[in-house]
Tab-separated table of C-alpha atoms in Angstrom:
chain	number	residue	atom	x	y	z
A	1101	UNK	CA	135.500	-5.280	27.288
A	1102	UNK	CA	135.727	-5.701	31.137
A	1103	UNK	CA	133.316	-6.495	33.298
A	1104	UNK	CA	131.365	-3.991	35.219
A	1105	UNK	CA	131.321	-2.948	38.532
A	1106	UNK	CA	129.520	-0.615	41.016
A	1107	UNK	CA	129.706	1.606	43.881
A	1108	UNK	CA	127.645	3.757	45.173
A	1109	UNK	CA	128.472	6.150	48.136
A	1110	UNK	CA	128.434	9.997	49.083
A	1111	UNK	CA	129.836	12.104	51.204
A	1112	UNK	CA	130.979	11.102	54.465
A	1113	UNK	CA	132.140	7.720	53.259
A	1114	UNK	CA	134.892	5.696	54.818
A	1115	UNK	CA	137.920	6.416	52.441
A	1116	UNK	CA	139.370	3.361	53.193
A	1117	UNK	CA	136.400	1.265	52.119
A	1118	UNK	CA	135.946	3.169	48.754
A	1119	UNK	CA	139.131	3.179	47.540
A	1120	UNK	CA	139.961	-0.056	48.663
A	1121	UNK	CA	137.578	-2.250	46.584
A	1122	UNK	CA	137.894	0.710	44.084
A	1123	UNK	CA	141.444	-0.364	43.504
A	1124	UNK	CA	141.427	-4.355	44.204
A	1125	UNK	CA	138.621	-4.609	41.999
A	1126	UNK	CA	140.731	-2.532	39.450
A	1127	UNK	CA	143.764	-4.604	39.636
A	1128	UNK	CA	141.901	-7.179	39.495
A	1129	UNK	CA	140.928	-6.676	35.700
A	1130	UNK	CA	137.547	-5.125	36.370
A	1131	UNK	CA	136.006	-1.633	34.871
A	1132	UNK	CA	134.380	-0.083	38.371
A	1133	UNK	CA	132.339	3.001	38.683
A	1134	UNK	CA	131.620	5.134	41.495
A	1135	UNK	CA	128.039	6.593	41.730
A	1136	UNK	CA	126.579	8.873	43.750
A	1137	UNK	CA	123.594	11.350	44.500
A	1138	UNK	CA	124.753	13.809	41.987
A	1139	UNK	CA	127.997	13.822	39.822
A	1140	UNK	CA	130.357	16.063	41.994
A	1141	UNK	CA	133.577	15.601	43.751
A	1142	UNK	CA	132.991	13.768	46.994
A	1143	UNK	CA	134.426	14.357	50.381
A	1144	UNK	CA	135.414	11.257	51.890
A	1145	UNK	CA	136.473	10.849	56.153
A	1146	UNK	CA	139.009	8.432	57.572
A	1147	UNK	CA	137.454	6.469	60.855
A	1148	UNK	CA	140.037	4.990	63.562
A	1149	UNK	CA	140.098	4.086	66.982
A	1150	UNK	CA	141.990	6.209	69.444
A	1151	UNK	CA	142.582	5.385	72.815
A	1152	UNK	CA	140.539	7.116	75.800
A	1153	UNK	CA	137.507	7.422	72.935
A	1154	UNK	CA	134.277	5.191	73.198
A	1155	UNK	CA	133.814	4.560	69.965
A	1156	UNK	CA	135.202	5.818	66.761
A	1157	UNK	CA	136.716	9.061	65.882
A	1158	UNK	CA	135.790	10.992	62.385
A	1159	UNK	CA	138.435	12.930	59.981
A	1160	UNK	CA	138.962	14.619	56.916
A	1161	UNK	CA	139.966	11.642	54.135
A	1162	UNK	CA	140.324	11.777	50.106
A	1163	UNK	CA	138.216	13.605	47.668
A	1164	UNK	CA	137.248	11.772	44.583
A	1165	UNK	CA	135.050	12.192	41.613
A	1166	UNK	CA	131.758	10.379	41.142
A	1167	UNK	CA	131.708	9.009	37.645
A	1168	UNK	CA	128.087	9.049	37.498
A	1169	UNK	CA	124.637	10.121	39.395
A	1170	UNK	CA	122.529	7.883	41.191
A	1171	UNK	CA	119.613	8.780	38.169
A	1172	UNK	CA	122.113	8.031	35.307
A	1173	UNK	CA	123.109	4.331	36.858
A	1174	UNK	CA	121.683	1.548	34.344
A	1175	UNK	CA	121.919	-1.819	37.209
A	1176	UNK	CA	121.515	-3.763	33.713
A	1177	UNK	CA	125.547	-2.665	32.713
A	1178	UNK	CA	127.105	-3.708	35.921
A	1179	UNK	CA	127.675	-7.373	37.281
A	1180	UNK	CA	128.262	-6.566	40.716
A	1181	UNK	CA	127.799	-4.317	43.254
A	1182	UNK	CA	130.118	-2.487	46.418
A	1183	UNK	CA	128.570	-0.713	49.112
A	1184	UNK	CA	130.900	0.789	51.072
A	1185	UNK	CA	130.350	2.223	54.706
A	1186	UNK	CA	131.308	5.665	56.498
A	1187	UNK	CA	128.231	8.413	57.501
A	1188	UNK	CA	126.954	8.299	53.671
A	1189	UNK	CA	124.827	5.085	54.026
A	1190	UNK	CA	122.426	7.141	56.999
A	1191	UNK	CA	121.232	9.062	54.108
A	1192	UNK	CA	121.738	7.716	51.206
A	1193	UNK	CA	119.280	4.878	52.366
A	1194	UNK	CA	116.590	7.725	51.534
A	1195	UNK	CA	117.125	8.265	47.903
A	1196	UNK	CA	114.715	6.846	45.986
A	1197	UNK	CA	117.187	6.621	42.913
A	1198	UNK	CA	119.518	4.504	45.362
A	1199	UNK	CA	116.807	1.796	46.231
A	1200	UNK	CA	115.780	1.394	42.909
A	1201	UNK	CA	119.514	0.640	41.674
A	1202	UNK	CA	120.024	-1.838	45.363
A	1203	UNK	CA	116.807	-3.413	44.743
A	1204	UNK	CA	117.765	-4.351	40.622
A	1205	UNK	CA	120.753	-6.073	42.219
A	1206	UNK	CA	119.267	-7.686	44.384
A	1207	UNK	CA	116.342	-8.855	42.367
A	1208	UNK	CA	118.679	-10.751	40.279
A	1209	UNK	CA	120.703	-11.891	42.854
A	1210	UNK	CA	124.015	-10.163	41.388
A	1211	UNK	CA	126.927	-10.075	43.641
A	1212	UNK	CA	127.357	-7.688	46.442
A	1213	UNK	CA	129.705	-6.657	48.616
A	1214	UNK	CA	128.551	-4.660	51.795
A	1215	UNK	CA	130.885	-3.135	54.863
A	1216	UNK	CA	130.727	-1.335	57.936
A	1217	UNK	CA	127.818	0.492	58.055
A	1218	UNK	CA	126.604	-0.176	53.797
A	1219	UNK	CA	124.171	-2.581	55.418
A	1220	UNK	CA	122.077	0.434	56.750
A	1221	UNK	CA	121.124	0.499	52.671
A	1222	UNK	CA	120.278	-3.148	52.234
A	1223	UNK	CA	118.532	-3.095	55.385
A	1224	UNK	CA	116.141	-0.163	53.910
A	1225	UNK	CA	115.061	-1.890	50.342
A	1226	UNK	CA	113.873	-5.414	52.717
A	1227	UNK	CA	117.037	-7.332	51.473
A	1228	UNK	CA	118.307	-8.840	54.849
A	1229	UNK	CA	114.589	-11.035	55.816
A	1230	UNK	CA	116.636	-14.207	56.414
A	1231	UNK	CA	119.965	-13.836	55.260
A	1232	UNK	CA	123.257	-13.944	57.695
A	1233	UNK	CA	125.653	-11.020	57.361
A	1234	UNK	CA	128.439	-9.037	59.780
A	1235	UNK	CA	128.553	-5.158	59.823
A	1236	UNK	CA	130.136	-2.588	62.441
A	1237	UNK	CA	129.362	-4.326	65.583
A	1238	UNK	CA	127.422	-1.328	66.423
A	1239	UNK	CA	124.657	-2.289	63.883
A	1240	UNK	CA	123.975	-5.889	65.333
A	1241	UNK	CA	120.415	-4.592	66.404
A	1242	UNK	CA	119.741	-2.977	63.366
A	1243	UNK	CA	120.876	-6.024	61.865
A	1244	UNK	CA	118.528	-8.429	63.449
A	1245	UNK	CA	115.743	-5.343	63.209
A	1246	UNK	CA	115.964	-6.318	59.406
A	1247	UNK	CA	115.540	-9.747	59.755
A	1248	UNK	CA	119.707	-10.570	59.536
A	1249	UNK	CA	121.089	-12.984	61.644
A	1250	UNK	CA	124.395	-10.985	63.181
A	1251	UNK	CA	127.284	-12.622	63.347
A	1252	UNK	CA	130.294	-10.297	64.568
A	1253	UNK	CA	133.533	-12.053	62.376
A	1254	UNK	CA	135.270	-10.580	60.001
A	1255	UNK	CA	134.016	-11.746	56.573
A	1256	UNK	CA	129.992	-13.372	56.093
A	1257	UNK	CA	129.087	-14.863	52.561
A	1258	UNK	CA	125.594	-15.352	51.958
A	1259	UNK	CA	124.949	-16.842	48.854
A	1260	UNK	CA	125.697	-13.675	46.450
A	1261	UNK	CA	125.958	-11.213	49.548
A	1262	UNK	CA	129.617	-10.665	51.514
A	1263	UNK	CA	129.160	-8.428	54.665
A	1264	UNK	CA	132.208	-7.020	56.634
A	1265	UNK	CA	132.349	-4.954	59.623
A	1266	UNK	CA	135.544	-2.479	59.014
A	1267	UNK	CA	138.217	-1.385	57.085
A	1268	UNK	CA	140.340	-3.925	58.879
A	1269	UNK	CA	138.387	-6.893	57.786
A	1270	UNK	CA	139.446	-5.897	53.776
A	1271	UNK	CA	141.277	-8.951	53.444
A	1272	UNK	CA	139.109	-11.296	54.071
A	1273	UNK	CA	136.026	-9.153	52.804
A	1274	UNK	CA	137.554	-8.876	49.239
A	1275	UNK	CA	138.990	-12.849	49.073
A	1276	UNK	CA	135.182	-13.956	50.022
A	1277	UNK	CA	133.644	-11.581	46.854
A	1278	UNK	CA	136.345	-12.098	44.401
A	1279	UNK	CA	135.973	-16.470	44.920
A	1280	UNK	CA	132.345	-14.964	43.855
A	1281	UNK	CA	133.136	-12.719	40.998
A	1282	UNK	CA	135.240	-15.097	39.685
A	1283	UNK	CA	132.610	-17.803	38.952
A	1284	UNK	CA	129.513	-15.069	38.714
A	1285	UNK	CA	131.415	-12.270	36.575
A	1286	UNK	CA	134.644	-12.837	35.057
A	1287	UNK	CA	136.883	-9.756	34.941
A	1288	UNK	CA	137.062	-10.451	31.035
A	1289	UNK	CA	134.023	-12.289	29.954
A	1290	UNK	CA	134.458	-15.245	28.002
């Protein structure tokens, strides 16, 4: 049977960096489920930069189902774990299912991937005290408000923990997790 893997999002979620991992991860050998506050179909948004804007612009992206609630989520099943960024992490970092299923991973020090503005959730269960990570430059104060030290380049690994700042780092982002996954959590465990 594959090994396990995990999102969790909502609405409002970069499309890019759901579907992204979703897929790599998937071609990569590994079973990955997307949770969520509720099962439903999600509404995803595509962020890019456009000139004459300050920062960056927000529109309609794919829908796709959530395999499973946030309450339903046993951490114990899955080896890893992909936070990806978009609006959702603002207030998803509020659900008390959510931080229960962040702080399992990080309690045993499972693999996760964070991007863009996912760190907003790791930053809310006190799992950033002392660790290095990247995010959308935006967040470098709430970064070092949690205790990260920032550092604005394209992929961070922190022991078990890979931070990225966009959908344009996904190169880089994915290489640094999957030398991880590969030694942590074979696709096909032996």
């Amino acid at each position: 049977m594959p090994t396990q893997i995990l999102i969790v999002t909502g609405d409002a979620a970069e499309s890019l960096e759901v579907l992204y991992p979703y897929q790599r991860l998937r071609e990569e050998g590994y079973d990955v489920h997307i949770a969520a506050p509720t099962r439903k179909t999600l509404r995803f948004v595509v962020h890019d930069f456009e000139p004459g804007y300050d920062t960056y612009t927000e529109k309609p992206g794919y829908t796709w189902p959530a395999d499973l609630a946030f309450a339903e989520v046993d951490p114990g099943r899955y080896a890893a774990l992909v936070i990806p960024g978009g609006r959702a992490p603002e207030y998803l970092r509020n659900d008390p299912e959510l931080r229960k299923i962040l702080k399992a991973f990080f309690d045993a020090d499972k693999p996760v991937a964070q991007i863009c503005h996912g760190p907003l959730l790791t930053a809310a269960i006190d799992s950033l005290q002392g660790r290095r990570v990247t995010a959308y430059p935006a967040l470098e104060p709430d970064m070092q408000a949690a205790g990260a030290g920032f550092q604005d380049t394209e992929a961070v690994v922190d022991g078990t923990l890979v931070s990225a700042r966009a959908w344009p780092d996904h190169p880089a982002w994915m290489r640094e997790f999957l030398k991880i996954l590969r030694t942590k959590a074979p696709a096909t465990p032996e």
